[in-house]
mmCIF file of N, CA and C in Angstrom:
data_model
loop_
_atom_site.group_PDB
_atom_site.id
_atom_site.type_symbol
_atom_site.label_atom_id
_atom_site.label_comp_id
_atom_site.label_asym_id
_atom_site.label_seq_id
_atom_site.Cartn_x
_atom_site.Cartn_y
_atom_site.Cartn_z
ATOM 1 N N MET X 62 -87.899 44.187 12.919
ATOM 2 C CA MET X 62 -88.593 43.219 13.740
ATOM 3 C C MET X 62 -89.496 43.910 14.743
ATOM 4 N N ARG X 63 -89.016 45.006 15.297
ATOM 5 C CA ARG X 63 -89.798 45.733 16.286
ATOM 6 C C ARG X 63 -91.056 46.343 15.656
ATOM 7 N N ILE X 64 -90.948 46.833 14.452
ATOM 8 C CA ILE X 64 -92.101 47.402 13.749
ATOM 9 C C ILE X 64 -93.125 46.297 13.483
ATOM 10 N N PHE X 65 -92.658 45.121 13.064
ATOM 11 C CA PHE X 65 -93.557 43.994 12.821
ATOM 12 C C PHE X 65 -94.300 43.600 14.100
ATOM 13 N N SER X 66 -93.611 43.564 15.223
ATOM 14 C CA SER X 66 -94.242 43.226 16.507
ATOM 15 C C SER X 66 -95.290 44.258 16.884
ATOM 16 N N SER X 67 -94.994 45.515 16.640
ATOM 17 C CA SER X 67 -95.948 46.591 16.955
ATOM 18 C C SER X 67 -97.194 46.484 16.087
ATOM 19 N N ILE X 68 -96.974 46.226 14.806
ATOM 20 C CA ILE X 68 -98.111 46.087 13.890
ATOM 21 C C ILE X 68 -98.951 44.877 14.278
ATOM 22 N N LEU X 69 -98.293 43.775 14.615
ATOM 23 C CA LEU X 69 -99.008 42.578 15.042
ATOM 24 C C LEU X 69 -99.805 42.836 16.315
ATOM 25 N N PHE X 70 -99.226 43.527 17.265
ATOM 26 C CA PHE X 70 -99.911 43.858 18.520
ATOM 27 C C PHE X 70 -101.132 44.742 18.256
ATOM 28 N N ILE X 71 -100.955 45.778 17.471
ATOM 29 C CA ILE X 71 -102.062 46.700 17.163
ATOM 30 C C ILE X 71 -103.154 45.958 16.390
ATOM 31 N N SER X 72 -102.775 45.113 15.447
ATOM 32 C CA SER X 72 -103.760 44.349 14.676
ATOM 33 C C SER X 72 -104.561 43.415 15.580
ATOM 34 N N THR X 73 -103.896 42.799 16.535
ATOM 35 C CA THR X 73 -104.563 41.907 17.479
ATOM 36 C C THR X 73 -105.573 42.669 18.331
ATOM 37 N N ILE X 74 -105.184 43.829 18.819
ATOM 38 C CA ILE X 74 -106.089 44.663 19.627
ATOM 39 C C ILE X 74 -107.309 45.072 18.816
ATOM 40 N N VAL X 75 -107.104 45.512 17.591
ATOM 41 C CA VAL X 75 -108.221 45.925 16.732
ATOM 42 C C VAL X 75 -109.131 44.738 16.451
ATOM 43 N N PHE X 76 -108.565 43.589 16.146
ATOM 44 C CA PHE X 76 -109.363 42.390 15.864
ATOM 45 C C PHE X 76 -110.198 41.982 17.072
ATOM 46 N N LEU X 77 -109.588 41.938 18.243
ATOM 47 C CA LEU X 77 -110.311 41.534 19.447
ATOM 48 C C LEU X 77 -111.405 42.526 19.801
ATOM 49 N N SER X 78 -111.165 43.806 19.654
ATOM 50 C CA SER X 78 -112.213 44.784 19.977
ATOM 51 C C SER X 78 -113.345 44.703 18.963
ATOM 52 N N SER X 79 -113.036 44.394 17.708
ATOM 53 C CA SER X 79 -114.078 44.234 16.695
ATOM 54 C C SER X 79 -114.938 43.021 16.997
ATOM 55 N N CYS X 80 -114.326 41.916 17.437
ATOM 56 C CA CYS X 80 -115.088 40.716 17.773
ATOM 57 C C CYS X 80 -116.000 40.968 18.960
ATOM 58 N N GLU X 81 -115.520 41.725 19.932
ATOM 59 C CA GLU X 81 -116.327 42.034 21.107
ATOM 60 C C GLU X 81 -117.576 42.815 20.712
ATOM 61 N N GLU X 82 -117.411 43.760 19.787
ATOM 62 C CA GLU X 82 -118.563 44.540 19.344
ATOM 63 C C GLU X 82 -119.574 43.657 18.619
ATOM 64 N N LEU X 83 -119.094 42.672 17.863
ATOM 65 C CA LEU X 83 -119.992 41.781 17.144
ATOM 66 C C LEU X 83 -120.761 40.861 18.087
ATOM 67 N N LEU X 84 -120.150 40.497 19.202
ATOM 68 C CA LEU X 84 -120.772 39.559 20.128
ATOM 69 C C LEU X 84 -121.597 40.227 21.217
ATOM 70 N N GLU X 85 -121.556 41.529 21.292
ATOM 71 C CA GLU X 85 -122.276 42.234 22.343
ATOM 72 C C GLU X 85 -123.780 42.180 22.089
ATOM 73 N N VAL X 86 -124.524 41.738 23.086
ATOM 74 C CA VAL X 86 -125.976 41.646 22.988
ATOM 75 C C VAL X 86 -126.573 42.895 23.624
ATOM 76 N N PRO X 87 -127.462 43.593 22.912
ATOM 77 C CA PRO X 87 -128.056 44.808 23.473
ATOM 78 C C PRO X 87 -128.892 44.518 24.718
ATOM 79 N N ASP X 88 -128.752 45.369 25.707
ATOM 80 C CA ASP X 88 -129.520 45.245 26.948
ATOM 81 C C ASP X 88 -130.896 45.865 26.732
ATOM 82 N N ILE X 89 -131.927 45.015 26.670
ATOM 83 C CA ILE X 89 -133.303 45.499 26.470
ATOM 84 C C ILE X 89 -134.078 45.539 27.785
ATOM 85 N N SER X 90 -133.414 45.247 28.898
ATOM 86 C CA SER X 90 -134.132 45.116 30.175
ATOM 87 C C SER X 90 -134.813 46.407 30.621
ATOM 88 N N GLY X 91 -134.362 47.540 30.146
ATOM 89 C CA GLY X 91 -135.002 48.804 30.501
ATOM 90 C C GLY X 91 -136.145 49.191 29.577
ATOM 91 N N GLU X 92 -136.381 48.397 28.534
ATOM 92 C CA GLU X 92 -137.460 48.679 27.583
ATOM 93 C C GLU X 92 -138.791 48.175 28.135
ATOM 94 N N GLU X 93 -139.876 48.604 27.509
ATOM 95 C CA GLU X 93 -141.215 48.167 27.927
ATOM 96 C C GLU X 93 -142.010 47.728 26.713
ATOM 97 N N VAL X 94 -142.695 46.608 26.845
ATOM 98 C CA VAL X 94 -143.589 46.136 25.792
ATOM 99 C C VAL X 94 -144.896 46.916 25.922
ATOM 100 N N THR X 95 -145.331 47.531 24.832
ATOM 101 C CA THR X 95 -146.601 48.256 24.818
ATOM 102 C C THR X 95 -147.672 47.346 24.243
ATOM 103 N N LEU X 96 -148.648 46.992 25.084
ATOM 104 C CA LEU X 96 -149.751 46.141 24.642
ATOM 105 C C LEU X 96 -150.769 46.996 23.908
ATOM 106 N N LEU X 97 -151.223 46.525 22.754
ATOM 107 C CA LEU X 97 -152.178 47.284 21.943
ATOM 108 C C LEU X 97 -153.602 46.762 22.077
ATOM 109 N N ALA X 98 -153.786 45.458 21.906
ATOM 110 C CA ALA X 98 -155.137 44.906 21.961
ATOM 111 C C ALA X 98 -155.072 43.458 22.413
ATOM 112 N N PRO X 99 -156.024 43.025 23.225
ATOM 113 C CA PRO X 99 -157.089 43.850 23.785
ATOM 114 C C PRO X 99 -156.541 44.840 24.808
ATOM 115 N N SER X 100 -157.070 46.035 24.732
ATOM 116 C CA SER X 100 -156.625 47.083 25.645
ATOM 117 C C SER X 100 -157.116 46.790 27.062
ATOM 118 N N ASP X 101 -156.546 47.476 28.022
ATOM 119 C CA ASP X 101 -156.829 47.204 29.427
ATOM 120 C C ASP X 101 -158.306 47.445 29.752
ATOM 121 N N SER X 102 -158.905 46.501 30.434
ATOM 122 C CA SER X 102 -160.295 46.550 30.920
ATOM 123 C C SER X 102 -161.334 46.569 29.804
ATOM 124 N N THR X 103 -160.991 46.079 28.640
ATOM 125 C CA THR X 103 -161.927 46.082 27.524
ATOM 126 C C THR X 103 -162.793 44.820 27.534
ATOM 127 N N VAL X 104 -163.917 44.879 26.803
ATOM 128 C CA VAL X 104 -164.784 43.720 26.595
ATOM 129 C C VAL X 104 -164.636 43.303 25.133
ATOM 130 N N VAL X 105 -164.227 42.068 24.931
ATOM 131 C CA VAL X 105 -164.076 41.511 23.590
ATOM 132 C C VAL X 105 -165.349 40.742 23.278
ATOM 133 N N THR X 106 -165.969 41.019 22.143
ATOM 134 C CA THR X 106 -167.271 40.425 21.821
ATOM 135 C C THR X 106 -167.174 39.254 20.857
ATOM 136 N N GLN X 107 -165.970 38.787 20.584
ATOM 137 C CA GLN X 107 -165.773 37.608 19.750
ATOM 138 C C GLN X 107 -164.903 36.608 20.505
ATOM 139 N N ALA X 108 -165.139 35.321 20.239
ATOM 140 C CA ALA X 108 -164.371 34.281 20.929
ATOM 141 C C ALA X 108 -162.926 34.215 20.448
ATOM 142 N N ILE X 109 -162.689 34.581 19.191
ATOM 143 C CA ILE X 109 -161.325 34.597 18.664
ATOM 144 C C ILE X 109 -160.695 35.936 19.038
ATOM 145 N N VAL X 110 -159.685 35.865 19.901
ATOM 146 C CA VAL X 110 -159.047 37.079 20.423
ATOM 147 C C VAL X 110 -157.690 37.248 19.747
ATOM 148 N N ASN X 111 -157.477 38.418 19.178
ATOM 149 C CA ASN X 111 -156.208 38.760 18.542
ATOM 150 C C ASN X 111 -155.395 39.627 19.498
ATOM 151 N N PHE X 112 -154.300 39.096 19.984
ATOM 152 C CA PHE X 112 -153.410 39.814 20.897
ATOM 153 C C PHE X 112 -152.328 40.500 20.062
ATOM 154 N N THR X 113 -152.154 41.797 20.264
ATOM 155 C CA THR X 113 -151.125 42.539 19.528
ATOM 156 C C THR X 113 -150.383 43.471 20.471
ATOM 157 N N TRP X 114 -149.116 43.680 20.162
ATOM 158 C CA TRP X 114 -148.261 44.569 20.957
ATOM 159 C C TRP X 114 -147.214 45.181 20.043
ATOM 160 N N ASN X 115 -146.581 46.254 20.519
ATOM 161 C CA ASN X 115 -145.527 46.902 19.751
ATOM 162 C C ASN X 115 -144.217 46.145 19.897
ATOM 163 N N GLU X 116 -143.445 46.170 18.837
ATOM 164 C CA GLU X 116 -142.140 45.525 18.810
ATOM 165 C C GLU X 116 -141.151 46.245 19.728
ATOM 166 N N VAL X 117 -140.297 45.486 20.386
ATOM 167 C CA VAL X 117 -139.173 46.029 21.140
ATOM 168 C C VAL X 117 -137.930 45.803 20.282
ATOM 169 N N PHE X 118 -137.231 46.880 19.954
ATOM 170 C CA PHE X 118 -136.042 46.789 19.106
ATOM 171 C C PHE X 118 -135.015 45.871 19.747
ATOM 172 N N GLU X 119 -134.466 44.973 18.973
ATOM 173 C CA GLU X 119 -133.454 43.992 19.382
ATOM 174 C C GLU X 119 -134.030 42.798 20.157
ATOM 175 N N ALA X 120 -135.354 42.691 20.273
ATOM 176 C CA ALA X 120 -135.961 41.505 20.881
ATOM 177 C C ALA X 120 -135.953 40.381 19.853
ATOM 178 N N LYS X 121 -135.687 39.172 20.326
ATOM 179 C CA LYS X 121 -135.659 38.004 19.442
ATOM 180 C C LYS X 121 -136.857 37.095 19.662
ATOM 181 N N SER X 122 -137.580 37.319 20.767
ATOM 182 C CA SER X 122 -138.784 36.537 21.038
ATOM 183 C C SER X 122 -139.636 37.281 22.068
ATOM 184 N N TYR X 123 -140.879 36.827 22.188
ATOM 185 C CA TYR X 123 -141.829 37.403 23.137
ATOM 186 C C TYR X 123 -142.493 36.258 23.896
ATOM 187 N N HIS X 124 -142.530 36.381 25.208
ATOM 188 C CA HIS X 124 -143.218 35.396 26.040
ATOM 189 C C HIS X 124 -144.598 35.949 26.343
ATOM 190 N N ILE X 125 -145.620 35.251 25.887
ATOM 191 C CA ILE X 125 -146.996 35.687 26.105
ATOM 192 C C ILE X 125 -147.699 34.675 26.999
ATOM 193 N N GLN X 126 -148.433 35.200 27.976
ATOM 194 C CA GLN X 126 -149.222 34.371 28.881
ATOM 195 C C GLN X 126 -150.604 34.982 29.025
ATOM 196 N N VAL X 127 -151.604 34.101 29.149
ATOM 197 C CA VAL X 127 -152.981 34.519 29.411
ATOM 198 C C VAL X 127 -153.480 33.670 30.569
ATOM 199 N N ALA X 128 -154.009 34.341 31.609
ATOM 200 C CA ALA X 128 -154.528 33.651 32.787
ATOM 201 C C ALA X 128 -156.012 33.933 32.930
ATOM 202 N N GLN X 129 -156.715 32.975 33.539
ATOM 203 C CA GLN X 129 -158.144 33.129 33.787
ATOM 204 C C GLN X 129 -158.385 32.984 35.283
ATOM 205 N N PRO X 130 -158.940 33.897 36.001
ATOM 206 C CA PRO X 130 -159.334 35.252 35.617
ATOM 207 C C PRO X 130 -158.198 36.269 35.754
ATOM 208 N N SER X 131 -157.133 35.940 36.532
ATOM 209 C CA SER X 131 -156.004 36.865 36.687
ATOM 210 C C SER X 131 -154.777 36.049 37.085
ATOM 211 N N PHE X 132 -153.617 36.678 37.045
ATOM 212 C CA PHE X 132 -152.404 35.957 37.429
ATOM 213 C C PHE X 132 -152.330 35.737 38.932
ATOM 214 N N LEU X 133 -152.860 36.661 39.723
ATOM 215 C CA LEU X 133 -152.837 36.485 41.177
ATOM 216 C C LEU X 133 -153.811 35.412 41.647
ATOM 217 N N GLU X 134 -154.914 35.248 40.933
ATOM 218 C CA GLU X 134 -155.943 34.271 41.319
ATOM 219 C C GLU X 134 -156.243 33.322 40.158
ATOM 220 N N ALA X 135 -155.214 32.842 39.495
ATOM 221 C CA ALA X 135 -155.399 32.040 38.280
ATOM 222 C C ALA X 135 -156.045 30.694 38.575
ATOM 223 N N SER X 136 -157.192 30.458 37.920
ATOM 224 C CA SER X 136 -157.767 29.124 37.964
ATOM 225 C C SER X 136 -157.106 28.266 36.888
ATOM 226 N N GLN X 137 -156.600 28.938 35.847
ATOM 227 C CA GLN X 137 -155.796 28.247 34.855
ATOM 228 C C GLN X 137 -155.026 29.245 33.999
ATOM 229 N N ILE X 138 -153.898 28.795 33.494
ATOM 230 C CA ILE X 138 -153.124 29.543 32.502
ATOM 231 C C ILE X 138 -153.536 28.970 31.158
ATOM 232 N N VAL X 139 -154.185 29.772 30.332
ATOM 233 C CA VAL X 139 -154.716 29.263 29.062
ATOM 234 C C VAL X 139 -153.732 29.439 27.905
ATOM 235 N N VAL X 140 -152.752 30.320 28.075
ATOM 236 C CA VAL X 140 -151.691 30.495 27.085
ATOM 237 C C VAL X 140 -150.388 30.695 27.841
ATOM 238 N N ASP X 141 -149.368 29.976 27.414
ATOM 239 C CA ASP X 141 -148.010 30.161 27.933
ATOM 240 C C ASP X 141 -147.075 29.749 26.809
ATOM 241 N N THR X 142 -146.717 30.712 25.965
ATOM 242 C CA THR X 142 -145.974 30.376 24.753
ATOM 243 C C THR X 142 -144.923 31.426 24.434
ATOM 244 N N LEU X 143 -143.967 31.020 23.630
ATOM 245 C CA LEU X 143 -142.900 31.890 23.177
ATOM 246 C C LEU X 143 -143.090 32.137 21.689
ATOM 247 N N VAL X 144 -143.199 33.402 21.304
ATOM 248 C CA VAL X 144 -143.316 33.778 19.905
ATOM 249 C C VAL X 144 -141.928 34.222 19.463
ATOM 250 N N VAL X 145 -141.320 33.458 18.572
ATOM 251 C CA VAL X 145 -139.957 33.726 18.121
ATOM 252 C C VAL X 145 -139.987 34.584 16.868
ATOM 253 N N VAL X 146 -139.176 35.620 16.867
ATOM 254 C CA VAL X 146 -139.051 36.500 15.709
ATOM 255 C C VAL X 146 -137.860 36.009 14.900
ATOM 256 N N ASP X 147 -138.109 35.605 13.653
ATOM 257 C CA ASP X 147 -137.019 35.179 12.781
ATOM 258 C C ASP X 147 -137.369 35.543 11.345
ATOM 259 N N SER X 148 -136.633 35.001 10.409
ATOM 260 C CA SER X 148 -136.849 35.362 9.008
ATOM 261 C C SER X 148 -138.181 34.864 8.471
ATOM 262 N N THR X 149 -138.786 33.854 9.118
ATOM 263 C CA THR X 149 -140.074 33.346 8.654
ATOM 264 C C THR X 149 -141.255 33.986 9.380
ATOM 265 N N TYR X 150 -141.012 34.533 10.565
ATOM 266 C CA TYR X 150 -142.091 35.180 11.318
ATOM 267 C C TYR X 150 -141.571 36.468 11.926
ATOM 268 N N VAL X 151 -142.047 37.554 11.424
ATOM 269 C CA VAL X 151 -141.721 38.850 11.999
ATOM 270 C C VAL X 151 -143.039 39.487 12.370
ATOM 271 N N GLY X 152 -143.386 39.443 13.628
ATOM 272 C CA GLY X 152 -144.657 39.994 14.032
ATOM 273 C C GLY X 152 -144.801 40.053 15.521
ATOM 274 N N THR X 153 -145.775 40.776 15.926
ATOM 275 C CA THR X 153 -146.058 40.936 17.347
ATOM 276 C C THR X 153 -147.548 40.718 17.564
ATOM 277 N N ARG X 154 -147.978 39.514 17.231
ATOM 278 C CA ARG X 154 -149.384 39.180 17.400
ATOM 279 C C ARG X 154 -149.523 37.687 17.664
ATOM 280 N N PHE X 155 -150.653 37.369 18.281
ATOM 281 C CA PHE X 155 -150.962 35.991 18.638
ATOM 282 C C PHE X 155 -152.474 35.875 18.691
ATOM 283 N N THR X 156 -153.031 34.776 18.231
ATOM 284 C CA THR X 156 -154.484 34.586 18.205
ATOM 285 C C THR X 156 -154.851 33.349 19.017
ATOM 286 N N LYS X 157 -155.936 33.477 19.803
ATOM 287 C CA LYS X 157 -156.405 32.367 20.637
ATOM 288 C C LYS X 157 -157.923 32.447 20.763
ATOM 289 N N THR X 158 -158.596 31.302 20.688
ATOM 290 C CA THR X 158 -160.031 31.243 20.917
ATOM 291 C C THR X 158 -160.269 31.033 22.411
ATOM 292 N N LEU X 159 -161.093 31.900 23.005
ATOM 293 C CA LEU X 159 -161.359 31.855 24.446
ATOM 294 C C LEU X 159 -162.854 31.819 24.710
ATOM 295 N N ILE X 160 -163.240 31.247 25.849
ATOM 296 C CA ILE X 160 -164.643 31.209 26.258
ATOM 297 C C ILE X 160 -164.977 32.477 27.044
ATOM 298 N N ASN X 161 -166.260 32.704 27.249
ATOM 299 C CA ASN X 161 -166.692 33.873 28.029
ATOM 300 C C ASN X 161 -166.116 33.794 29.434
ATOM 301 N N ASN X 162 -165.370 34.818 29.807
ATOM 302 C CA ASN X 162 -164.765 34.868 31.128
ATOM 303 C C ASN X 162 -163.900 36.120 31.219
ATOM 304 N N GLY X 163 -163.361 36.361 32.406
ATOM 305 C CA GLY X 163 -162.391 37.427 32.608
ATOM 306 C C GLY X 163 -160.987 36.870 32.478
ATOM 307 N N TYR X 164 -160.066 37.673 31.944
ATOM 308 C CA TYR X 164 -158.697 37.233 31.696
ATOM 309 C C TYR X 164 -157.713 38.362 31.983
ATOM 310 N N GLU X 165 -156.468 37.975 32.209
ATOM 311 C CA GLU X 165 -155.339 38.894 32.162
ATOM 312 C C GLU X 165 -154.353 38.326 31.157
ATOM 313 N N TRP X 166 -153.700 39.223 30.430
ATOM 314 C CA TRP X 166 -152.657 38.783 29.516
ATOM 315 C C TRP X 166 -151.427 39.628 29.728
ATOM 316 N N ARG X 167 -150.271 39.027 29.458
ATOM 317 C CA ARG X 167 -149.019 39.752 29.644
ATOM 318 C C ARG X 167 -147.987 39.263 28.633
ATOM 319 N N VAL X 168 -147.067 40.190 28.343
ATOM 320 C CA VAL X 168 -146.018 39.907 27.373
ATOM 321 C C VAL X 168 -144.718 40.516 27.883
ATOM 322 N N LYS X 169 -143.620 39.783 27.661
ATOM 323 C CA LYS X 169 -142.290 40.351 27.875
ATOM 324 C C LYS X 169 -141.433 40.011 26.662
ATOM 325 N N ALA X 170 -140.476 40.884 26.375
ATOM 326 C CA ALA X 170 -139.558 40.699 25.254
ATOM 327 C C ALA X 170 -138.257 40.089 25.759
ATOM 328 N N LEU X 171 -137.628 39.279 24.915
ATOM 329 C CA LEU X 171 -136.377 38.618 25.279
ATOM 330 C C LEU X 171 -135.397 38.653 24.114
ATOM 331 N N ASN X 172 -134.109 38.661 24.449
ATOM 332 C CA ASN X 172 -133.074 38.315 23.484
ATOM 333 C C ASN X 172 -132.171 37.303 24.171
ATOM 334 N N SER X 173 -131.019 37.005 23.642
ATOM 335 C CA SER X 173 -130.220 35.906 24.195
ATOM 336 C C SER X 173 -129.711 36.158 25.614
ATOM 337 N N ASP X 174 -129.582 37.423 26.039
ATOM 338 C CA ASP X 174 -129.032 37.722 27.368
ATOM 339 C C ASP X 174 -129.950 38.518 28.289
ATOM 340 N N PHE X 175 -130.947 39.187 27.740
ATOM 341 C CA PHE X 175 -131.747 40.105 28.539
ATOM 342 C C PHE X 175 -133.238 39.908 28.275
ATOM 343 N N GLU X 176 -134.055 40.410 29.211
ATOM 344 C CA GLU X 176 -135.505 40.393 29.039
ATOM 345 C C GLU X 176 -136.108 41.616 29.715
ATOM 346 N N THR X 177 -137.280 42.009 29.219
ATOM 347 C CA THR X 177 -138.004 43.120 29.825
ATOM 348 C C THR X 177 -138.880 42.587 30.958
ATOM 349 N N GLU X 178 -139.468 43.484 31.699
ATOM 350 C CA GLU X 178 -140.513 43.098 32.655
ATOM 351 C C GLU X 178 -141.779 42.795 31.849
ATOM 352 N N TYR X 179 -142.691 42.042 32.451
ATOM 353 C CA TYR X 179 -143.988 41.814 31.820
ATOM 354 C C TYR X 179 -144.796 43.103 31.836
ATOM 355 N N THR X 180 -145.581 43.308 30.785
ATOM 356 C CA THR X 180 -146.623 44.331 30.755
ATOM 357 C C THR X 180 -147.944 43.570 30.745
ATOM 358 N N THR X 181 -148.892 43.970 31.620
ATOM 359 C CA THR X 181 -150.117 43.199 31.827
ATOM 360 C C THR X 181 -151.364 44.044 31.598
ATOM 361 N N HIS X 182 -152.363 43.457 30.958
ATOM 362 C CA HIS X 182 -153.692 44.056 30.789
ATOM 363 C C HIS X 182 -154.747 43.019 31.161
ATOM 364 N N SER X 183 -155.907 43.502 31.566
ATOM 365 C CA SER X 183 -157.047 42.626 31.803
ATOM 366 C C SER X 183 -158.101 42.873 30.731
ATOM 367 N N PHE X 184 -158.923 41.861 30.489
ATOM 368 C CA PHE X 184 -160.021 41.995 29.530
ATOM 369 C C PHE X 184 -161.062 40.922 29.811
ATOM 370 N N THR X 185 -162.221 41.087 29.215
ATOM 371 C CA THR X 185 -163.306 40.127 29.372
ATOM 372 C C THR X 185 -163.784 39.691 27.999
ATOM 373 N N VAL X 186 -164.000 38.392 27.844
ATOM 374 C CA VAL X 186 -164.630 37.873 26.624
ATOM 375 C C VAL X 186 -166.097 37.689 26.931
ATOM 376 N N GLN X 187 -166.934 38.343 26.131
ATOM 377 C CA GLN X 187 -168.383 38.239 26.312
ATOM 378 C C GLN X 187 -169.026 38.218 24.921
ATOM 379 N N THR X 188 -169.193 37.006 24.409
ATOM 380 C CA THR X 188 -169.796 36.870 23.093
ATOM 381 C C THR X 188 -171.307 36.971 23.200
ATOM 382 N N SER X 189 -171.965 37.271 22.117
ATOM 383 C CA SER X 189 -173.427 37.474 22.136
ATOM 384 C C SER X 189 -174.191 36.194 22.410
ATOM 385 N N GLY X 190 -173.530 35.038 22.273
ATOM 386 C CA GLY X 190 -174.207 33.753 22.501
ATOM 387 C C GLY X 190 -174.536 33.503 23.957
ATOM 388 N N ASN X 191 -173.898 34.210 24.897
ATOM 389 C CA ASN X 191 -174.136 33.973 26.333
ATOM 390 C C ASN X 191 -174.490 35.239 27.044
#
C-alpha cells in the first residue's frame, strides 16, 4: 500500500508539472519589433503603402497604428488594427492607401499574457500627382 501511495504521489507531481509547462506563456515583453518598411524618415511615392516588420517569436498578434502627422500631434489615427497570426494568416504585413501627408506608424507584438513596447517610424507619402 505504501509503494502504491508513493507511486501515486510521484505520478501526480509529474502530471502537474507537465501541465504547468504546457500552459506557460512565453514572456515576449523584452523583445522588439523590427520595422522594415516604410523605413524611418522615408518618402513613399505611391498612395498604396505596404507596412512590413519582422516576426517576433511566440507572438500571436500585432497591433499596428498609423497617425497623421504623428502620435504626439495626431490630427487623426488612420489605422488602428490587430493583425492576428493563425493557420490562415501567417505574416507581418499590412497594406493601406494613404493621401499625401506626413505619418508615423508603430507596431507591437502580443500573445495571451505579454506584449512588447511599440516600435515607431515616421514617413511621408508624396505621390507624383501632387
